[in-house]
mmCIF file of C-alpha atoms in Angstrom:
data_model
loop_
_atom_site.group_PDB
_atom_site.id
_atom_site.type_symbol
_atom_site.label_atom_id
_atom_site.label_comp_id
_atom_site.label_asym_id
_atom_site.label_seq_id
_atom_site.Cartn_x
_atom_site.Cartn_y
_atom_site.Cartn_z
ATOM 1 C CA UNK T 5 2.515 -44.414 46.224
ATOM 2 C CA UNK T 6 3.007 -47.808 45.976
ATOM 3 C CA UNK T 7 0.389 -50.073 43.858
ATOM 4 C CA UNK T 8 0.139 -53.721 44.387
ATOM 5 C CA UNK T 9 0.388 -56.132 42.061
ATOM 6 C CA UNK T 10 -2.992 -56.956 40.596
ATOM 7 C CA UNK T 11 -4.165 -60.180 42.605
ATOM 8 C CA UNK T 12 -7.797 -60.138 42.280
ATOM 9 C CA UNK T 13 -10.106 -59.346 39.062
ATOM 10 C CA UNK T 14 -12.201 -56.951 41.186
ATOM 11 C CA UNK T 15 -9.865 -54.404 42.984
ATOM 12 C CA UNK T 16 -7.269 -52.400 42.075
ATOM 13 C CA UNK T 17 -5.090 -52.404 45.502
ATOM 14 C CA UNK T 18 -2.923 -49.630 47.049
ATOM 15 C CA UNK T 19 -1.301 -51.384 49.846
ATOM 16 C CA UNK T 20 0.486 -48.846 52.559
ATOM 17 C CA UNK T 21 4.025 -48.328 51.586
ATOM 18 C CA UNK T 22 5.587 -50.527 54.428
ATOM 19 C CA UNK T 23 2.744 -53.153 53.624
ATOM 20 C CA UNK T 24 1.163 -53.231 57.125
ATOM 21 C CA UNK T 25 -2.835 -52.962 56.440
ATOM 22 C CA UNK T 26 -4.622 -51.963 59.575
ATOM 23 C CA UNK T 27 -7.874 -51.461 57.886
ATOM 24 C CA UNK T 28 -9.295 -50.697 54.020
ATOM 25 C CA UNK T 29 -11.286 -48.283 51.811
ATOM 26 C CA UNK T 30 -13.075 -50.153 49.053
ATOM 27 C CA UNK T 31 -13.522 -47.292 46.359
ATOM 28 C CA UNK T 32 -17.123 -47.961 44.410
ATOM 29 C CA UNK T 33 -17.518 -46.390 41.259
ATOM 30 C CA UNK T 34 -20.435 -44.156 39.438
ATOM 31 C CA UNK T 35 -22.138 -45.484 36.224
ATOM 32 C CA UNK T 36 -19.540 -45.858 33.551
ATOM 33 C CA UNK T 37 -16.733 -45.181 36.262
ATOM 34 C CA UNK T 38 -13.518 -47.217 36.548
ATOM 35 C CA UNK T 39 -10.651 -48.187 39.380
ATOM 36 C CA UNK T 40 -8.758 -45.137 38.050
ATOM 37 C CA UNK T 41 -11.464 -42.394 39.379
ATOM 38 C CA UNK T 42 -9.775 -43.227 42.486
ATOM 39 C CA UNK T 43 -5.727 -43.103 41.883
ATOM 40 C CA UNK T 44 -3.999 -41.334 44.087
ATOM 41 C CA UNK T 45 -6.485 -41.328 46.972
ATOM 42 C CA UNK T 46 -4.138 -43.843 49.051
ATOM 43 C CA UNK T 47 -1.603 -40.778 48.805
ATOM 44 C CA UNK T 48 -3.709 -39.155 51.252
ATOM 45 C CA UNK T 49 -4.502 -41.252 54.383
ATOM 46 C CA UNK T 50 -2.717 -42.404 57.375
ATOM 47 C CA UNK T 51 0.077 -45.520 57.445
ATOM 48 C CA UNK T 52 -2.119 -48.978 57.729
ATOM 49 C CA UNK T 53 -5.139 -47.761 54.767
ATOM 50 C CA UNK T 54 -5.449 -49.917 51.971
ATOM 51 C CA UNK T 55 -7.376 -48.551 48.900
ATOM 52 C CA UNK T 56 -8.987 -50.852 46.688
ATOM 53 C CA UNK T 57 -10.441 -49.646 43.610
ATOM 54 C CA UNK T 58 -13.373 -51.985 42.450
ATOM 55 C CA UNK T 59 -12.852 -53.071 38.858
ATOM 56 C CA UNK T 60 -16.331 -53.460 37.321
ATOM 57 C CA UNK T 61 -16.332 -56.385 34.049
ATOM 58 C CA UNK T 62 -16.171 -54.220 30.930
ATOM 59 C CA UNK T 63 -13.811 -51.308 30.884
ATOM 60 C CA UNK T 64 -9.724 -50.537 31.333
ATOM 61 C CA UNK T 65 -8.119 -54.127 32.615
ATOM 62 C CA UNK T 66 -11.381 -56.187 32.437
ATOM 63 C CA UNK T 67 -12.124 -54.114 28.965
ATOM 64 C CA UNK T 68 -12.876 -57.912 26.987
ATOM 65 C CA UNK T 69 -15.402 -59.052 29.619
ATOM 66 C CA UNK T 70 -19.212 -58.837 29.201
ATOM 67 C CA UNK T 71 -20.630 -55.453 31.401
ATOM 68 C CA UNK T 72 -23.200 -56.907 34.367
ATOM 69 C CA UNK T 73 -26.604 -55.196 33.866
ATOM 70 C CA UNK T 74 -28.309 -55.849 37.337
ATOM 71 C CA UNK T 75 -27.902 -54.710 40.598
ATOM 72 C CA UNK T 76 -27.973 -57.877 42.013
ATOM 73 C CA UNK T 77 -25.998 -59.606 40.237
ATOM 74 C CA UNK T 78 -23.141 -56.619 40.787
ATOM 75 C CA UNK T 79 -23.588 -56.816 44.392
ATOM 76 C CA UNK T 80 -23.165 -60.370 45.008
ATOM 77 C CA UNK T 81 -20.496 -60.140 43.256
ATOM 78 C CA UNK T 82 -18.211 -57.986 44.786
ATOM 79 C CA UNK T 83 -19.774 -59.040 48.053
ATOM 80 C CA UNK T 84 -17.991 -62.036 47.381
ATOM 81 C CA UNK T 85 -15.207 -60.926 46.001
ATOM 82 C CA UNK T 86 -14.346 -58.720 49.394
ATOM 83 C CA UNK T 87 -15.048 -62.299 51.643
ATOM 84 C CA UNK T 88 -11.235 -62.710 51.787
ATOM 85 C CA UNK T 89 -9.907 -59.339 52.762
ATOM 86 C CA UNK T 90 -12.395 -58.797 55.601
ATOM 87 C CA UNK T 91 -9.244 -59.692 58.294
ATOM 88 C CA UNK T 92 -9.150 -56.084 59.121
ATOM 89 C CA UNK T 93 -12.223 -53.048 58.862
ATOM 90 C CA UNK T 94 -13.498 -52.462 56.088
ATOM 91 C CA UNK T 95 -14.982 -48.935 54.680
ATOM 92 C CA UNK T 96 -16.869 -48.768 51.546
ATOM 93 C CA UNK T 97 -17.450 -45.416 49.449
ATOM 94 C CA UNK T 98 -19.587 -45.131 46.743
ATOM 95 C CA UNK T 99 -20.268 -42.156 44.356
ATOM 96 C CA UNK T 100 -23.735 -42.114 42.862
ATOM 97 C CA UNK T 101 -24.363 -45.807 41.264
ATOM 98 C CA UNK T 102 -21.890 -46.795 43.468
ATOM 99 C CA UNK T 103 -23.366 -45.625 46.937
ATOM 100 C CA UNK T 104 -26.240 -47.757 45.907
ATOM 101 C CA UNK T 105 -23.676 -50.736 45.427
ATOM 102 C CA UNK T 106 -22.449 -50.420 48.721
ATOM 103 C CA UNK T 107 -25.428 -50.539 50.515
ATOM 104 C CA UNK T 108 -26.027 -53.487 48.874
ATOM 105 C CA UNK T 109 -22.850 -54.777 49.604
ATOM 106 C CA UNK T 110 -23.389 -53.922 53.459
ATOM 107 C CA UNK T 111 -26.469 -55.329 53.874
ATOM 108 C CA UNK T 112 -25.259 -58.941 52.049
ATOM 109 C CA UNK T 113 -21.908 -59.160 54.624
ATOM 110 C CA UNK T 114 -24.153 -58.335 57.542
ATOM 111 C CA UNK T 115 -27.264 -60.518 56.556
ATOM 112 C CA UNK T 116 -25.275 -63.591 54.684
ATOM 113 C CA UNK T 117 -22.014 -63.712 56.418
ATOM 114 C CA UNK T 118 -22.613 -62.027 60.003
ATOM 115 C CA UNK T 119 -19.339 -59.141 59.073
ATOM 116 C CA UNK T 120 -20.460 -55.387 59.664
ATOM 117 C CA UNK T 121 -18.788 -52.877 57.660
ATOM 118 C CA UNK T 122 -16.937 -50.326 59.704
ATOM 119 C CA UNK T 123 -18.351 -47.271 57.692
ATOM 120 C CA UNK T 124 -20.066 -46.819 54.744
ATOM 121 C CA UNK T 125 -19.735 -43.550 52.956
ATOM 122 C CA UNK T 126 -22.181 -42.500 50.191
ATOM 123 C CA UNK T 127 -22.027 -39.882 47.989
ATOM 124 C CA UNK T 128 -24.445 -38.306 45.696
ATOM 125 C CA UNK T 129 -27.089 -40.608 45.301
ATOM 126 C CA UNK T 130 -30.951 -40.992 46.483
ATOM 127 C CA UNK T 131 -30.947 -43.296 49.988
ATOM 128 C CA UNK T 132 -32.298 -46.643 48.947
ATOM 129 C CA UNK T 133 -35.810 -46.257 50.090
ATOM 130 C CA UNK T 134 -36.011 -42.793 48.228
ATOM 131 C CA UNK T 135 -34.621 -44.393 44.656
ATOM 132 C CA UNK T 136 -36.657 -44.011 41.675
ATOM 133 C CA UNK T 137 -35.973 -46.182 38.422
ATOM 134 C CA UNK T 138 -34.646 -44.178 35.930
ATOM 135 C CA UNK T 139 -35.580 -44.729 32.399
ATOM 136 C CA UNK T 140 -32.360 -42.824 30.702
ATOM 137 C CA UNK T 141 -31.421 -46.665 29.427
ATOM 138 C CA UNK T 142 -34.673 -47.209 27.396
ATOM 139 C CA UNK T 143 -33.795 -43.900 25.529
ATOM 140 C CA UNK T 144 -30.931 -45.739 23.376
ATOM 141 C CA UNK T 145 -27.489 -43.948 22.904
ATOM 142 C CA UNK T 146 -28.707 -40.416 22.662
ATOM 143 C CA UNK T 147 -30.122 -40.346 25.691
ATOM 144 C CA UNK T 148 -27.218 -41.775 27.592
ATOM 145 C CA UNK T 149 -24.967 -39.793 26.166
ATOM 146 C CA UNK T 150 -27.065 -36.647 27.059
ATOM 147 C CA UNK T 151 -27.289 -37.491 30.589
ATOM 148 C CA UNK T 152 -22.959 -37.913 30.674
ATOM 149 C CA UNK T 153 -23.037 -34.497 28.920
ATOM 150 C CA UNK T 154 -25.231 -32.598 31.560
ATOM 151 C CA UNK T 155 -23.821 -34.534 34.464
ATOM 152 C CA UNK T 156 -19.952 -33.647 33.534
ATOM 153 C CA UNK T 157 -16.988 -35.744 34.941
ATOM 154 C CA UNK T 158 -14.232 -37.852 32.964
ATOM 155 C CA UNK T 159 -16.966 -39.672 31.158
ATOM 156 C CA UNK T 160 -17.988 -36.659 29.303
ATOM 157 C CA UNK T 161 -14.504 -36.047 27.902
ATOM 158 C CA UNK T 162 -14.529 -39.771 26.490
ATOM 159 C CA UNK T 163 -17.664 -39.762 24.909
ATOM 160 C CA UNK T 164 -16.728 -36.614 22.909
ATOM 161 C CA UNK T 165 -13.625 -38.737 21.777
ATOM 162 C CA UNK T 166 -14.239 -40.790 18.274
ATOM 163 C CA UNK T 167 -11.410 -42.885 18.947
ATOM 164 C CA UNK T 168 -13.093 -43.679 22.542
ATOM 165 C CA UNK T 169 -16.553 -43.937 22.097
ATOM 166 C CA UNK T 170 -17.264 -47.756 21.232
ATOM 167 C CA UNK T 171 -14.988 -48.574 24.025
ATOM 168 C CA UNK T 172 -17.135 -46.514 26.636
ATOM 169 C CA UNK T 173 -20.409 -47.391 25.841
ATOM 170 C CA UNK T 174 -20.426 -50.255 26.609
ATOM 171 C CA UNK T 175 -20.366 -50.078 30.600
ATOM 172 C CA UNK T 176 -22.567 -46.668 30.099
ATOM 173 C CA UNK T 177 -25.394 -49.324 28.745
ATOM 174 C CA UNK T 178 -24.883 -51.649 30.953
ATOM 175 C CA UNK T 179 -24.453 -49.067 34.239
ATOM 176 C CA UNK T 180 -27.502 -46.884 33.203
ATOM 177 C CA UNK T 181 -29.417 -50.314 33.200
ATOM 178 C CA UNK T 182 -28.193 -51.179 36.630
ATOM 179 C CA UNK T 183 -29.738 -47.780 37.522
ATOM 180 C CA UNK T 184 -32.437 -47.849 35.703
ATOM 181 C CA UNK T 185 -33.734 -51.049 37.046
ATOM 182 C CA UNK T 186 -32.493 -50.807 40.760
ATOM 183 C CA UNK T 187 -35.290 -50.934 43.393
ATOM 184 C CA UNK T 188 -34.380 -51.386 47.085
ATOM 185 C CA UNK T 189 -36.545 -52.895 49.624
ATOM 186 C CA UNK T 190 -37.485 -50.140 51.666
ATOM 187 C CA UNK T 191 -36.610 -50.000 54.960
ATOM 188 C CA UNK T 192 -33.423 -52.422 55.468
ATOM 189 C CA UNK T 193 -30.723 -50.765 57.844
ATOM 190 C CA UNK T 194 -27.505 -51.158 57.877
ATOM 191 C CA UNK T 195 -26.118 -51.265 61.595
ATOM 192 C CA UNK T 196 -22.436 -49.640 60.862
ATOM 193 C CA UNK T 197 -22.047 -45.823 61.060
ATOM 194 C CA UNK T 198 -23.045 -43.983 57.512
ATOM 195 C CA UNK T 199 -21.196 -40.866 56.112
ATOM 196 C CA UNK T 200 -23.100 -38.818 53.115
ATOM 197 C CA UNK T 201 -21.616 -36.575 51.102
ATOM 198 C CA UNK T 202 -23.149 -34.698 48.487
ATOM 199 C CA UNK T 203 -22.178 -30.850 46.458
ATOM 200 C CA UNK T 204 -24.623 -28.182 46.795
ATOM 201 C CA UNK T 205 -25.535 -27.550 43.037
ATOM 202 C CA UNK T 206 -26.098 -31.409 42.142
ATOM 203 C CA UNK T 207 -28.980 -31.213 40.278
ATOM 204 C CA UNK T 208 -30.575 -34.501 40.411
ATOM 205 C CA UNK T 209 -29.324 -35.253 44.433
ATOM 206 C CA UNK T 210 -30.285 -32.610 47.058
ATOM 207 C CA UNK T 211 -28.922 -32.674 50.782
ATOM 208 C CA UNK T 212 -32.303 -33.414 51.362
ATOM 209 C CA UNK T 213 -31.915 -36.412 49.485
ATOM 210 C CA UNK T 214 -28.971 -37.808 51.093
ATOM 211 C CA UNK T 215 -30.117 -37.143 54.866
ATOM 212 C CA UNK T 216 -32.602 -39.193 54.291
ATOM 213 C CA UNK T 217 -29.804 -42.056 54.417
ATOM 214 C CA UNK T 218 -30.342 -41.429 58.000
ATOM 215 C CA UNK T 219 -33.449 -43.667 57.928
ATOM 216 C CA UNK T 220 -31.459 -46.894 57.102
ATOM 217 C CA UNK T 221 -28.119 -45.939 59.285
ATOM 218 C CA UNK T 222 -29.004 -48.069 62.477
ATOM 219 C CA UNK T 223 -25.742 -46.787 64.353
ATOM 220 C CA UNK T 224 -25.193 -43.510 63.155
ATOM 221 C CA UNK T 225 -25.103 -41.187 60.326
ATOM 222 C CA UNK T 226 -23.420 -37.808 59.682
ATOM 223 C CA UNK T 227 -23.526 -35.586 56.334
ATOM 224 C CA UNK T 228 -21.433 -33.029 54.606
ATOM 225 C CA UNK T 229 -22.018 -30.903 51.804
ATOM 226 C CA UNK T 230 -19.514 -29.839 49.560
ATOM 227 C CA UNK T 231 -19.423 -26.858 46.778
ATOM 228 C CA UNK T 232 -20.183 -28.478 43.377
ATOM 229 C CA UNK T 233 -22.142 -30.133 41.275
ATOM 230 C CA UNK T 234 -22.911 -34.299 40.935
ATOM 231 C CA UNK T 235 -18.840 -34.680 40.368
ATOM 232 C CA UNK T 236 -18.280 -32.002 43.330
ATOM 233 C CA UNK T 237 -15.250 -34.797 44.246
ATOM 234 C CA UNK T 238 -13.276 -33.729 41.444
ATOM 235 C CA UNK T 239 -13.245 -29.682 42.382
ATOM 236 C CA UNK T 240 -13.107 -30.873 46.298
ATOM 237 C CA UNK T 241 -10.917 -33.854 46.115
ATOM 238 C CA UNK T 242 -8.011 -32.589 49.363
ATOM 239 C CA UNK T 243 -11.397 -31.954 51.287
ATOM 240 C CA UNK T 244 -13.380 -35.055 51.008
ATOM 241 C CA UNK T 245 -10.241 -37.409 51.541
ATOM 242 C CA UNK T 246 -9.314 -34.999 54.618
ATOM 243 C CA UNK T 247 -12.825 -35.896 55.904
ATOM 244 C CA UNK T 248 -12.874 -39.853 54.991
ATOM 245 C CA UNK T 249 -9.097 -39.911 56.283
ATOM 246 C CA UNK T 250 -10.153 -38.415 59.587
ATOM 247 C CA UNK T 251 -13.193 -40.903 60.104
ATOM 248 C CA UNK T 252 -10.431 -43.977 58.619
ATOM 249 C CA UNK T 253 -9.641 -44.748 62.385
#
């Protein structure tokens, strides 16, 4: 695998070896995620997929700059951000916070610059019109670091590390506000196909939950469930990125 030369504060790009990019995967990651819960995945796909791992302010390259706290504010900024490398499709996938991003994402390129997506994949999270708030954020440190705890993934192993903890918490604040506070408009489609994935013993995200991203898929939408929990990517890696390289086309 190849990696590109960082040219752009927001993605972490994986050009194809031979540098020929037919079409990209913007990787969105959860709350308190970074770029690097996606290296490797270009390893896996055909010749002409780009990966670009989205670089949220506050954490690994971007550690110095001050975390975003809204949704909003998150979305028009990597909507922006993409504006230049929309000469070829363009798939987003989001895990959990970032699912929501996407959305958001989609709906600003179709509404504000006329550019539909050519797939959006979401994983783990509510659809937008099913979101609740959630008030983990209001609880303080504690009850953020709880929620990492019982949820699992890399995060969980850097909280538990002294010599890590100041440098995490930061974006876990600032994420678990962007989730705390997110409410959708109900009822906005998106009108590019929509792939959900989600593991069968998430606790907080059912596939009940995620078909419901059906409502606000205009062209299509498909879902697959997985063995595992919220981070059910991590045990099934090889299978999801068989299944996202297979729909890459």
């Amino acid at each position: 695998m190849i990696e590109s030369a960082v040219d752009s504060r927001w993605f972490r790009r994986y050009p194809p070896p031979d540098g020929d990019v037919a079409r990209r995967l913007v990787c969105l990651p959860h709350a308190g995620g970074a770029a690097s819960a996606f290296h490797g995945w270009a390893d896996h796909f055909a010749a002409g997929v780009e990966v670009l791992a989205t670089r949220y302010p506050g954490r690994q390259e971007r550690i110095a700059e001050e975390c975003i706290t809204g949704m909003p504010e998150l979305a028009d900024a990597v909507t922006e951000a993409l504006l230049p490398l929309l000469d070829v499709p363009v798939y987003l996938f989001g895990h959990s916070m970032g699912a929501s991003l996407g959305y958001e994402v989609a709906l600003r390129l179709e509404r504000e610059h006329g550019v539909r997506l050519a797939g959006l994949f979401v994983s783990a999270r509510k659809a937008p019109h099913r979101v609740n708030p959630e008030p983990t954020y209001l609880g303080g440190d504690e009850a953020l670091i709880q929620e990492v705890l019982g949820l699992g993934g890399t995060e969980a192993q850097l909280i538990r590390d002294p010599d890590l903890f100041e440098l995490v918490m930061p974006a876990l604040r600032a994420d678990f506000e962007i989730v705390g506070t997110y409410r959708a408009q109900p009822g906005h489609p998106v009108h590019c196909p929509v792939v959900g994935y989600v593991g069968d013993r998430d606790g907080g995200i059912s596939p009940v939950d995620m078909a419901a991203w059906a409502d606000v898929a205009a062209a299509s939408f498909d879902l697959t469930v997985f063995p595992g929990d919220h981070f059910y990517l991590l045990g099934e890696r090889d299978a999801l990125l068989r299944d996202l390289a297979a729909r890459l086309v």
